[in-house]
PDB file of C-alpha atoms in Angstrom:
ATOM      1  CA  MET A  58       3.905 -64.297 101.198  1.00 47.00           C
ATOM      2  CA  THR A  59       2.664 -63.194  98.167  1.00 59.00           C
ATOM      3  CA  ASP A  60       1.241 -64.782  95.509  1.00 62.00           C
ATOM      4  CA  PRO A  61       4.309 -64.752  92.626  1.00 58.00           C
ATOM      5  CA  THR A  62       2.141 -65.185  89.274  1.00 57.00           C
ATOM      6  CA  LYS A  63       0.560 -61.443  90.684  1.00 65.00           C
ATOM      7  CA  ASP A  64       3.818 -59.825  90.450  1.00 66.00           C
ATOM      8  CA  PRO A  65       4.539 -58.273  87.265  1.00 68.00           C
ATOM      9  CA  GLN A  66       8.238 -59.440  87.208  1.00 71.00           C
ATOM     10  CA  THR A  67       7.268 -63.014  87.736  1.00 74.00           C
ATOM     11  CA  ALA A  68       4.839 -63.375  84.842  1.00 71.00           C
ATOM     12  CA  PHE A  69       6.589 -61.740  82.534  1.00 77.00           C
ATOM     13  CA  ASP A  70       9.943 -64.204  83.240  1.00 80.00           C
ATOM     14  CA  MET A  71       7.533 -66.691  83.321  1.00 76.00           C
ATOM     15  CA  VAL A  72       5.886 -66.214  79.689  1.00 78.00           C
ATOM     16  CA  GLU A  73       9.515 -65.000  79.089  1.00 83.00           C
ATOM     17  CA  ARG A  74      10.703 -68.818  80.036  1.00 80.00           C
ATOM     18  CA  GLY A  75       7.760 -70.594  77.253  1.00 73.00           C
ATOM     19  CA  ARG A  76       8.654 -68.681  74.747  1.00 78.00           C
ATOM     20  CA  MET A  77      12.389 -70.048  75.392  1.00 79.00           C
ATOM     21  CA  ILE A  78      11.392 -73.853  75.712  1.00 72.00           C
ATOM     22  CA  VAL A  79       8.566 -72.872  71.853  1.00 67.00           C
ATOM     23  CA  ASP A  80      11.791 -71.494  70.259  1.00 74.00           C
ATOM     24  CA  GLN A  81      14.278 -74.057  71.222  1.00 72.00           C
ATOM     25  CA  MET A  82      12.019 -77.210  70.273  1.00 70.00           C
ATOM     26  CA  PRO A  83      12.541 -78.701  66.866  1.00 76.00           C
ATOM     27  CA  GLU A  84       9.928 -77.771  64.513  1.00 76.00           C
ATOM     28  CA  GLN A  85       8.754 -81.022  64.015  1.00 72.00           C
ATOM     29  CA  ILE A  86       7.529 -80.630  67.875  1.00 75.00           C
ATOM     30  CA  GLY A  87       5.711 -78.187  67.528  1.00 75.00           C
ATOM     31  CA  ALA A  88       4.269 -79.546  64.228  1.00 76.00           C
ATOM     32  CA  LEU A  89       3.136 -82.727  67.009  1.00 75.00           C
ATOM     33  CA  VAL A  90       1.645 -80.366  69.585  1.00 74.00           C
ATOM     34  CA  LEU A  91       0.247 -78.357  66.742  1.00 76.00           C
ATOM     35  CA  SER A  92      -1.404 -81.258  65.043  1.00 76.00           C
ATOM     36  CA  GLY A  93      -2.190 -82.367  68.926  1.00 72.00           C
ATOM     37  CA  ALA A  94      -4.372 -79.925  69.485  1.00 73.00           C
ATOM     38  CA  ALA A  95      -5.783 -79.873  66.301  1.00 76.00           C
ATOM     39  CA  GLY A  96      -7.181 -83.625  66.814  1.00 74.00           C
ATOM     40  CA  ALA A  97      -8.255 -82.458  69.933  1.00 70.00           C
ATOM     41  CA  TYR A  98     -10.164 -79.484  69.306  1.00 74.00           C
ATOM     42  CA  VAL A  99     -11.840 -81.891  65.784  1.00 76.00           C
ATOM     43  CA  ARG A 100     -12.697 -84.401  68.359  1.00 72.00           C
ATOM     44  CA  ALA A 101     -14.349 -82.224  71.039  1.00 71.00           C
ATOM     45  CA  VAL A 102     -16.808 -80.138  67.747  1.00 76.00           C
ATOM     46  CA  PHE A 103     -17.664 -83.309  66.535  1.00 76.00           C
ATOM     47  CA  ALA A 104     -18.016 -86.152  68.892  1.00 71.00           C
ATOM     48  CA  PRO A 105     -17.456 -84.560  72.534  1.00 71.00           C
ATOM     49  CA  GLN A 106     -17.984 -86.333  75.575  1.00 71.00           C
ATOM     50  CA  ALA A 107     -20.227 -86.219  78.508  1.00 76.00           C
ATOM     51  CA  SER A 108     -18.111 -87.337  81.232  1.00 78.00           C
ATOM     52  CA  TRP A 109     -15.359 -85.105  81.697  1.00 78.00           C
ATOM     53  CA  ARG A 110     -13.196 -87.973  82.649  1.00 80.00           C
ATOM     54  CA  ARG A 111     -13.756 -89.909  79.462  1.00 76.00           C
ATOM     55  CA  ARG A 112     -12.202 -86.340  77.265  1.00 75.00           C
ATOM     56  CA  VAL A 113      -9.349 -86.546  79.796  1.00 76.00           C
ATOM     57  CA  THR A 114      -8.885 -90.167  78.358  1.00 76.00           C
ATOM     58  CA  GLU A 115      -9.300 -89.669  75.635  1.00 74.00           C
ATOM     59  CA  GLY A 116      -7.591 -86.330  75.382  1.00 74.00           C
ATOM     60  CA  LEU A 117      -4.305 -87.157  77.237  1.00 76.00           C
ATOM     61  CA  ALA A 118      -4.790 -90.963  74.350  1.00 76.00           C
ATOM     62  CA  GLY A 119      -4.946 -88.365  71.063  1.00 75.00           C
ATOM     63  CA  ALA A 120      -2.143 -85.901  72.527  1.00 76.00           C
ATOM     64  CA  PHE A 121       0.289 -89.568  73.470  1.00 78.00           C
ATOM     65  CA  GLY A 122      -0.371 -90.593  69.760  1.00 78.00           C
ATOM     66  CA  ALA A 123       0.086 -87.558  68.361  1.00 78.00           C
ATOM     67  CA  ILE A 124       3.691 -86.413  69.713  1.00 77.00           C
ATOM     68  CA  PHE A 125       4.710 -90.477  69.778  1.00 79.00           C
ATOM     69  CA  LEU A 126       3.510 -92.196  66.894  1.00 81.00           C
ATOM     70  CA  GLY A 127       2.837 -89.169  65.071  1.00 81.00           C
ATOM     71  CA  GLY A 128       6.677 -88.991  65.001  1.00 81.00           C
ATOM     72  CA  LEU A 129       7.240 -92.154  64.543  1.00 84.00           C
ATOM     73  CA  VAL A 130       4.820 -92.123  61.631  1.00 86.00           C
ATOM     74  CA  GLY A 131       6.011 -88.597  60.566  1.00 85.00           C
ATOM     75  CA  HIS A 132       9.671 -89.440  60.236  1.00 85.00           C
ATOM     76  CA  LEU A 133       8.625 -92.096  57.617  1.00 87.00           C
ATOM     77  CA  VAL A 134       6.292 -90.309  55.577  1.00 87.00           C
ATOM     78  CA  GLU A 135       8.675 -87.267  55.625  1.00 87.00           C
ATOM     79  CA  SER A 136      11.619 -89.696  54.703  1.00 88.00           C
ATOM     80  CA  ALA A 137       9.718 -91.509  52.201  1.00 90.00           C
ATOM     81  CA  THR A 138       8.073 -88.131  50.385  1.00 90.00           C
ATOM     82  CA  GLY A 139      10.402 -84.706  51.767  1.00 88.00           C
ATOM     83  CA  ALA A 140       7.456 -83.294  52.545  1.00 86.00           C
ATOM     84  CA  GLY A 141       8.977 -81.529  55.605  1.00 85.00           C
ATOM     85  CA  THR A 142       7.029 -80.558  58.476  1.00 83.00           C
ATOM     86  CA  TRP A 143       3.445 -81.427  56.633  1.00 85.00           C
ATOM     87  CA  ALA A 144       4.772 -85.010  57.083  1.00 85.00           C
ATOM     88  CA  TYR A 145       4.499 -84.601  60.426  1.00 82.00           C
ATOM     89  CA  LEU A 146       1.090 -82.383  61.073  1.00 83.00           C
ATOM     90  CA  ALA A 147      -0.899 -84.761  58.893  1.00 84.00           C
ATOM     91  CA  ALA A 148       0.651 -88.053  60.604  1.00 84.00           C
ATOM     92  CA  GLY A 149       0.472 -86.120  64.338  1.00 83.00           C
ATOM     93  CA  PHE A 150      -2.931 -85.633  63.145  1.00 82.00           C
ATOM     94  CA  ILE A 151      -4.075 -88.999  62.138  1.00 84.00           C
ATOM     95  CA  MET A 152      -2.267 -90.575  64.611  1.00 82.00           C
ATOM     96  CA  GLY A 153      -3.803 -88.770  67.501  1.00 79.00           C
ATOM     97  CA  GLU A 154      -7.366 -89.553  65.834  1.00 79.00           C
ATOM     98  CA  GLY A 155      -6.212 -92.923  65.897  1.00 80.00           C
ATOM     99  CA  GLY A 156      -4.709 -92.903  69.690  1.00 77.00           C
ATOM    100  CA  ILE A 157      -8.573 -91.467  70.525  1.00 78.00           C
ATOM    101  CA  ALA A 158     -10.028 -95.022  68.372  1.00 80.00           C
ATOM    102  CA  ALA A 159      -7.932 -97.479  70.006  1.00 80.00           C
ATOM    103  CA  ILE A 160      -9.019 -95.917  74.027  1.00 78.00           C
ATOM    104  CA  ARG A 161     -12.618 -95.792  72.615  1.00 80.00           C
ATOM    105  CA  GLY A 162     -12.015 -99.636  71.334  1.00 84.00           C
ATOM    106  CA  ILE A 163     -10.259-100.392  74.893  1.00 84.00           C
ATOM    107  CA  ARG A 164     -12.763 -98.736  76.859  1.00 79.00           C
ATOM    108  CA  LYS A 165     -15.607-100.871  74.926  1.00 84.00           C
ATOM    109  CA  THR A 166     -13.962-103.954  75.159  1.00 87.00           C
ATOM    110  CA  ILE A 167     -13.382-104.161  78.956  1.00 84.00           C
ATOM    111  CA  LEU A 168     -16.853-102.659  79.485  1.00 77.00           C
ATOM    112  CA  ARG A 169     -18.511-105.726  77.652  1.00 78.00           C
ATOM    113  CA  LYS A 170     -16.601-108.073  79.872  1.00 71.00           C
ATOM    114  CA  GLU A 171     -17.543-106.305  82.726  1.00 67.00           C
ATOM    115  CA  GLU A 172     -21.628-106.493  81.893  1.00 64.00           C
ATOM    116  CA  SER A 173     -21.247-110.667  81.098  1.00 57.00           C
TER     117      SER A 173
END
């Protein structure tokens, strides 16, 4: 059996499907994904973790915070200011960073209890 990812037509079809999904996403979701990726990049550059498990955990916390909480806060900010997509970008970034900070706080609390 051949590898379907090495077939140029199959690879092209996969890229086309991905582009169609991105084109069909609402602009706000795209902004939240972009702000989540930017937050992950900033976190990786300025506060890298030695453990890959911690990096993945913090990255997922940031992504979920950016998408779910950022969407909620972005909607509230956009309603209040009329800033449009910029409100979602800012809220996604801030809430993603907040999610990472929350995971760090929970992890420190749990580790302190285990040491006692």
